[in-house]
PDB file of C-alpha atoms in Angstrom:
ATOM      1  CA  MET A  29     -13.958   5.220  11.499  1.00 45.00           C
ATOM      2  CA  ARG A  30     -12.981   8.536  12.962  1.00 47.00           C
ATOM      3  CA  GLN A  31     -11.099  10.825  10.824  1.00 51.00           C
ATOM      4  CA  GLY A  32      -7.298  11.058  12.081  1.00 52.00           C
ATOM      5  CA  ILE A  33      -7.383   7.227  13.235  1.00 53.00           C
ATOM      6  CA  VAL A  34      -5.100   4.757  10.974  1.00 47.00           C
ATOM      7  CA  SER A  35      -6.658   1.800  10.140  1.00 52.00           C
ATOM      8  CA  ARG A  36      -5.591  -1.510  11.040  1.00 51.00           C
ATOM      9  CA  SER A  37      -3.753  -2.279   7.569  1.00 48.00           C
ATOM     10  CA  GLY A  38      -2.304   1.463   7.858  1.00 48.00           C
ATOM     11  CA  ARG A  39      -0.846   0.393  11.396  1.00 49.00           C
ATOM     12  CA  TRP A  40       0.853  -2.864   9.682  1.00 46.00           C
ATOM     13  CA  ALA A  41       2.238  -0.803   7.003  1.00 44.00           C
ATOM     14  CA  ILE A  42       3.696   1.776   9.422  1.00 47.00           C
ATOM     15  CA  VAL A  43       5.084  -1.353  11.323  1.00 44.00           C
ATOM     16  CA  GLY A  44       6.618  -2.948   8.480  1.00 46.00           C
ATOM     17  CA  LEU A  45       8.163   0.417   7.498  1.00 38.00           C
ATOM     18  CA  LEU A  46       9.585   0.836  10.838  1.00 42.00           C
ATOM     19  CA  MET A  47      11.123  -2.576  10.739  1.00 44.00           C
ATOM     20  CA  VAL A  48      12.976  -1.795   7.434  1.00 40.00           C
ATOM     21  CA  ALA A  49      14.151   1.417   9.001  1.00 42.00           C
ATOM     22  CA  PHE A  50      15.439  -0.198  12.026  1.00 45.00           C
ATOM     23  CA  VAL A  51      16.399  -3.683  11.355  1.00 45.00           C
ATOM     24  CA  ALA A  52      18.540  -2.967   8.271  1.00 43.00           C
ATOM     25  CA  PRO A  53      20.694  -0.461  10.191  1.00 42.00           C
ATOM     26  CA  LEU A  54      21.156  -2.954  12.948  1.00 44.00           C
ATOM     27  CA  ALA A  55      21.990  -5.880  10.726  1.00 44.00           C
ATOM     28  CA  GLU A  56      24.451  -3.478   9.120  1.00 43.00           C
ATOM     29  CA  TRP A  57      25.859  -2.517  12.376  1.00 40.00           C
ATOM     30  CA  LEU A  58      26.179  -5.781  13.945  1.00 43.00           C
ATOM     31  CA  GLY A  59      27.777  -6.925  10.655  1.00 42.00           C
ATOM     32  CA  ASP A  60      30.545  -4.251  10.681  1.00 42.00           C
ATOM     33  CA  GLY A  61      29.149  -3.539   7.138  1.00 39.00           C
ATOM     34  CA  GLN A  62      30.974  -6.420   5.575  1.00 37.00           C
ATOM     35  CA  ALA A  63      28.445  -8.800   4.781  1.00 36.00           C
ATOM     36  CA  THR A  64      28.107  -9.529   1.198  1.00 35.00           C
ATOM     37  CA  ARG A  65      24.609  -8.637   0.046  1.00 36.00           C
ATOM     38  CA  SER A  66      22.730 -11.572  -1.715  1.00 36.00           C
ATOM     39  CA  SER A  67      19.257 -12.506  -1.095  1.00 39.00           C
ATOM     40  CA  THR A  68      20.006 -16.320  -1.062  1.00 41.00           C
ATOM     41  CA  TYR A  69      22.633 -18.818  -0.166  1.00 42.00           C
ATOM     42  CA  SER A  70      23.344 -20.476  -3.683  1.00 38.00           C
ATOM     43  CA  ALA A  71      24.115 -24.101  -3.577  1.00 35.00           C
ATOM     44  CA  SER A  72      26.891 -23.299  -6.012  1.00 36.00           C
ATOM     45  CA  ASP A  73      28.814 -21.460  -3.214  1.00 44.00           C
ATOM     46  CA  HIS A  74      28.873 -24.485  -0.883  1.00 45.00           C
ATOM     47  CA  GLU A  75      27.240 -27.519  -2.598  1.00 48.00           C
ATOM     48  CA  SER A  76      27.477 -30.268   0.161  1.00 67.00           C
ATOM     49  CA  GLY A  77      27.145 -30.377   4.014  1.00 85.00           C
ATOM     50  CA  SER A  78      24.575 -29.608   6.649  1.00 93.00           C
ATOM     51  CA  ALA A  79      22.954 -26.178   7.480  1.00 96.00           C
ATOM     52  CA  GLU A  80      25.546 -25.750  10.150  1.00 95.00           C
ATOM     53  CA  GLU A  81      28.592 -26.247   7.794  1.00 95.00           C
ATOM     54  CA  ARG A  82      26.995 -23.821   5.578  1.00 96.00           C
ATOM     55  CA  LEU A  83      26.826 -21.451   7.938  1.00 97.00           C
ATOM     56  CA  GLN A  84      30.555 -22.033   8.786  1.00 96.00           C
ATOM     57  CA  HIS A  85      31.434 -21.658   5.349  1.00 96.00           C
ATOM     58  CA  ALA A  86      29.330 -18.047   4.838  1.00 97.00           C
ATOM     59  CA  PHE A  87      31.187 -16.985   8.238  1.00 97.00           C
ATOM     60  CA  GLU A  88      34.572 -17.757   6.812  1.00 96.00           C
ATOM     61  CA  THR A  89      34.008 -16.163   3.331  1.00 97.00           C
ATOM     62  CA  ARG A  90      31.899 -13.411   4.889  1.00 97.00           C
ATOM     63  CA  ARG A  91      28.692 -13.930   3.122  1.00 96.00           C
ATOM     64  CA  GLY A  92      25.414 -12.912   4.535  1.00 94.00           C
ATOM     65  CA  ALA A  93      21.815 -12.140   3.757  1.00 94.00           C
ATOM     66  CA  PHE A  94      20.539 -15.520   3.185  1.00 96.00           C
ATOM     67  CA  TRP A  95      17.793 -17.484   4.839  1.00 96.00           C
ATOM     68  CA  ILE A  96      18.438 -20.824   6.618  1.00 97.00           C
ATOM     69  CA  GLU A  97      17.237 -23.256   8.848  1.00 97.00           C
ATOM     70  CA  ALA A  98      19.577 -24.847  11.487  1.00 97.00           C
ATOM     71  CA  SER A  99      19.956 -25.675  15.323  1.00 97.00           C
ATOM     72  CA  GLY A 100      22.323 -25.126  18.017  1.00 97.00           C
ATOM     73  CA  ARG A 101      22.889 -25.578  21.724  1.00 98.00           C
ATOM     74  CA  VAL A 102      21.948 -22.533  23.649  1.00 98.00           C
ATOM     75  CA  VAL A 103      24.908 -21.070  25.189  1.00 98.00           C
ATOM     76  CA  ARG A 104      23.956 -18.053  27.038  1.00 98.00           C
ATOM     77  CA  VAL A 105      20.855 -16.145  27.248  1.00 98.00           C
ATOM     78  CA  LEU A 106      21.543 -12.357  27.210  1.00 98.00           C
ATOM     79  CA  PRO A 107      19.678  -9.330  28.296  1.00 98.00           C
ATOM     80  CA  ASP A 108      17.028  -7.983  25.853  1.00 97.00           C
ATOM     81  CA  ASP A 109      18.044  -5.405  23.458  1.00 97.00           C
ATOM     82  CA  LEU A 110      15.437  -2.494  24.332  1.00 96.00           C
ATOM     83  CA  ASP A 111      16.642  -0.130  21.904  1.00 95.00           C
ATOM     84  CA  GLY A 112      14.138   0.418  19.113  1.00 94.00           C
ATOM     85  CA  SER A 113      12.201  -2.567  18.406  1.00 95.00           C
ATOM     86  CA  ARG A 114      13.048  -5.231  21.403  1.00 98.00           C
ATOM     87  CA  HIS A 115      14.684  -8.138  20.913  1.00 98.00           C
ATOM     88  CA  GLN A 116      15.155 -11.221  22.950  1.00 98.00           C
ATOM     89  CA  ARG A 117      18.920 -12.123  22.329  1.00 98.00           C
ATOM     90  CA  ILE A 118      20.160 -15.682  22.503  1.00 98.00           C
ATOM     91  CA  ILE A 119      23.984 -17.058  21.705  1.00 98.00           C
ATOM     92  CA  VAL A 120      24.042 -20.422  20.477  1.00 98.00           C
ATOM     93  CA  ALA A 121      27.002 -22.921  19.343  1.00 98.00           C
ATOM     94  CA  LEU A 122      26.588 -24.819  16.246  1.00 97.00           C
ATOM     95  CA  ASP A 123      28.233 -28.197  16.058  1.00 94.00           C
ATOM     96  CA  THR A 124      31.121 -26.812  14.082  1.00 94.00           C
ATOM     97  CA  GLY A 125      32.076 -24.663  16.960  1.00 95.00           C
ATOM     98  CA  GLN A 126      30.692 -21.281  15.235  1.00 97.00           C
ATOM     99  CA  THR A 127      28.684 -19.276  17.638  1.00 97.00           C
ATOM    100  CA  LEU A 128      25.551 -17.047  16.396  1.00 98.00           C
ATOM    101  CA  LEU A 129      23.650 -14.529  17.980  1.00 98.00           C
ATOM    102  CA  ILE A 130      19.928 -14.910  17.616  1.00 98.00           C
ATOM    103  CA  ALA A 131      18.032 -11.890  17.846  1.00 98.00           C
ATOM    104  CA  HIS A 132      14.311 -12.688  18.283  1.00 98.00           C
ATOM    105  CA  ASN A 133      11.853  -9.605  17.807  1.00 98.00           C
ATOM    106  CA  ILE A 134       9.366 -10.061  20.819  1.00 98.00           C
ATOM    107  CA  ASP A 135       7.332  -6.992  19.797  1.00 97.00           C
ATOM    108  CA  VAL A 136       6.356  -9.326  16.788  1.00 96.00           C
ATOM    109  CA  ALA A 137       6.723 -12.883  18.012  1.00 97.00           C
ATOM    110  CA  PRO A 138       6.270 -14.523  21.591  1.00 97.00           C
ATOM    111  CA  ARG A 139       9.071 -14.719  23.993  1.00 97.00           C
ATOM    112  CA  ILE A 140      10.861 -18.035  24.887  1.00 97.00           C
ATOM    113  CA  GLU A 141      10.415 -17.621  28.814  1.00 93.00           C
ATOM    114  CA  SER A 142      11.908 -21.141  29.681  1.00 91.00           C
ATOM    115  CA  LEU A 143      15.062 -20.970  27.753  1.00 95.00           C
ATOM    116  CA  GLU A 144      18.206 -22.277  29.336  1.00 95.00           C
ATOM    117  CA  PRO A 145      21.715 -22.700  28.470  1.00 98.00           C
ATOM    118  CA  GLY A 146      22.340 -26.519  27.189  1.00 98.00           C
ATOM    119  CA  GLY A 147      18.953 -26.806  25.493  1.00 97.00           C
ATOM    120  CA  GLN A 148      18.670 -27.101  21.819  1.00 98.00           C
ATOM    121  CA  LEU A 149      17.223 -24.236  19.824  1.00 98.00           C
ATOM    122  CA  ARG A 150      16.160 -24.769  16.062  1.00 98.00           C
ATOM    123  CA  PHE A 151      15.635 -21.908  14.094  1.00 98.00           C
ATOM    124  CA  ARG A 152      14.872 -20.252  10.371  1.00 98.00           C
ATOM    125  CA  GLY A 153      15.857 -16.807   9.805  1.00 98.00           C
ATOM    126  CA  GLU A 154      18.266 -14.613   7.719  1.00 97.00           C
ATOM    127  CA  TYR A 155      21.921 -14.919   8.530  1.00 98.00           C
ATOM    128  CA  VAL A 156      23.931 -11.587   8.589  1.00 97.00           C
ATOM    129  CA  TRP A 157      27.926 -12.097   8.916  1.00 97.00           C
ATOM    130  CA  ASN A 158      30.102 -10.381  11.512  1.00 96.00           C
ATOM    131  CA  ALA A 159      33.122 -11.083  13.040  1.00 96.00           C
ATOM    132  CA  GLN A 160      31.680 -12.638  16.172  1.00 95.00           C
ATOM    133  CA  GLY A 161      30.073 -15.577  14.009  1.00 96.00           C
ATOM    134  CA  GLY A 162      26.849 -13.916  12.993  1.00 97.00           C
ATOM    135  CA  VAL A 163      23.233 -12.937  13.409  1.00 98.00           C
ATOM    136  CA  ILE A 164      20.228 -14.508  12.817  1.00 98.00           C
ATOM    137  CA  HIS A 165      17.352 -12.227  12.852  1.00 97.00           C
ATOM    138  CA  TRP A 166      13.687 -12.454  11.200  1.00 97.00           C
ATOM    139  CA  THR A 167      12.801 -15.152  13.581  1.00 98.00           C
ATOM    140  CA  HIS A 168       9.317 -14.340  13.313  1.00 97.00           C
ATOM    141  CA  HIS A 169       6.358 -14.170  11.165  1.00 95.00           C
ATOM    142  CA  ASP A 170       6.387 -11.446   8.768  1.00 93.00           C
ATOM    143  CA  PRO A 171       3.474  -9.014   9.950  1.00 91.00           C
ATOM    144  CA  GLY A 172       2.883  -7.695   6.283  1.00 91.00           C
ATOM    145  CA  GLY A 173       2.486 -11.211   4.800  1.00 87.00           C
ATOM    146  CA  ASP A 174       4.997 -10.741   2.145  1.00 89.00           C
ATOM    147  CA  ARG A 175       7.178 -13.506   3.034  1.00 86.00           C
ATOM    148  CA  ALA A 176       7.221 -16.762   4.615  1.00 88.00           C
ATOM    149  CA  GLY A 177       9.311 -15.390   7.684  1.00 94.00           C
ATOM    150  CA  GLY A 178      11.140 -17.287  10.273  1.00 97.00           C
ATOM    151  CA  TRP A 179      10.834 -19.062  13.807  1.00 98.00           C
ATOM    152  CA  LEU A 180      12.532 -20.633  16.898  1.00 98.00           C
ATOM    153  CA  GLU A 181      11.575 -23.886  18.121  1.00 98.00           C
ATOM    154  CA  TYR A 182      12.429 -24.746  21.784  1.00 98.00           C
ATOM    155  CA  ARG A 183      11.109 -27.859  23.675  1.00 96.00           C
ATOM    156  CA  GLY A 184       8.808 -28.817  20.885  1.00 96.00           C
ATOM    157  CA  ARG A 185       7.137 -25.554  20.775  1.00 97.00           C
ATOM    158  CA  ARG A 186       7.180 -23.097  17.577  1.00 97.00           C
ATOM    159  CA  TYR A 187       7.639 -19.280  18.347  1.00 97.00           C
ATOM    160  CA  ARG A 188       6.899 -17.045  15.269  1.00 95.00           C
TER     161      ARG A 188
END
């Protein structure tokens, strides 16, 4: 390797650092800074109910920063967010009536090209509270391999 060229593992480390530098402030900004910081959603916070009901409870109590797997109906496909890491933005409605913004990083995971309003979208990611219903991000694999990461599933195909 020539001197001055970053190794492949070094590039992934830089990508990881950039993601931390950009995703955390984005989540904070989208959440108006009011999300409760906890790494998991404790069963004692809301013992029963579906994932969609747990998301509704988290929204009502302004809890956030926990991983969840759920599904919703695509309401709207927004233009991509091209500021910093590129994100495909999707509004989904849960059975509870709550809406969520899915911010899917298309610099790390493939874009869903055939996404249409009315379709069912399953997702796994981290929930961040905001006044509009919340944001789900980290819907992709972890480039650093440190965590399980998330995914989107649409029409039988998983996007990670």
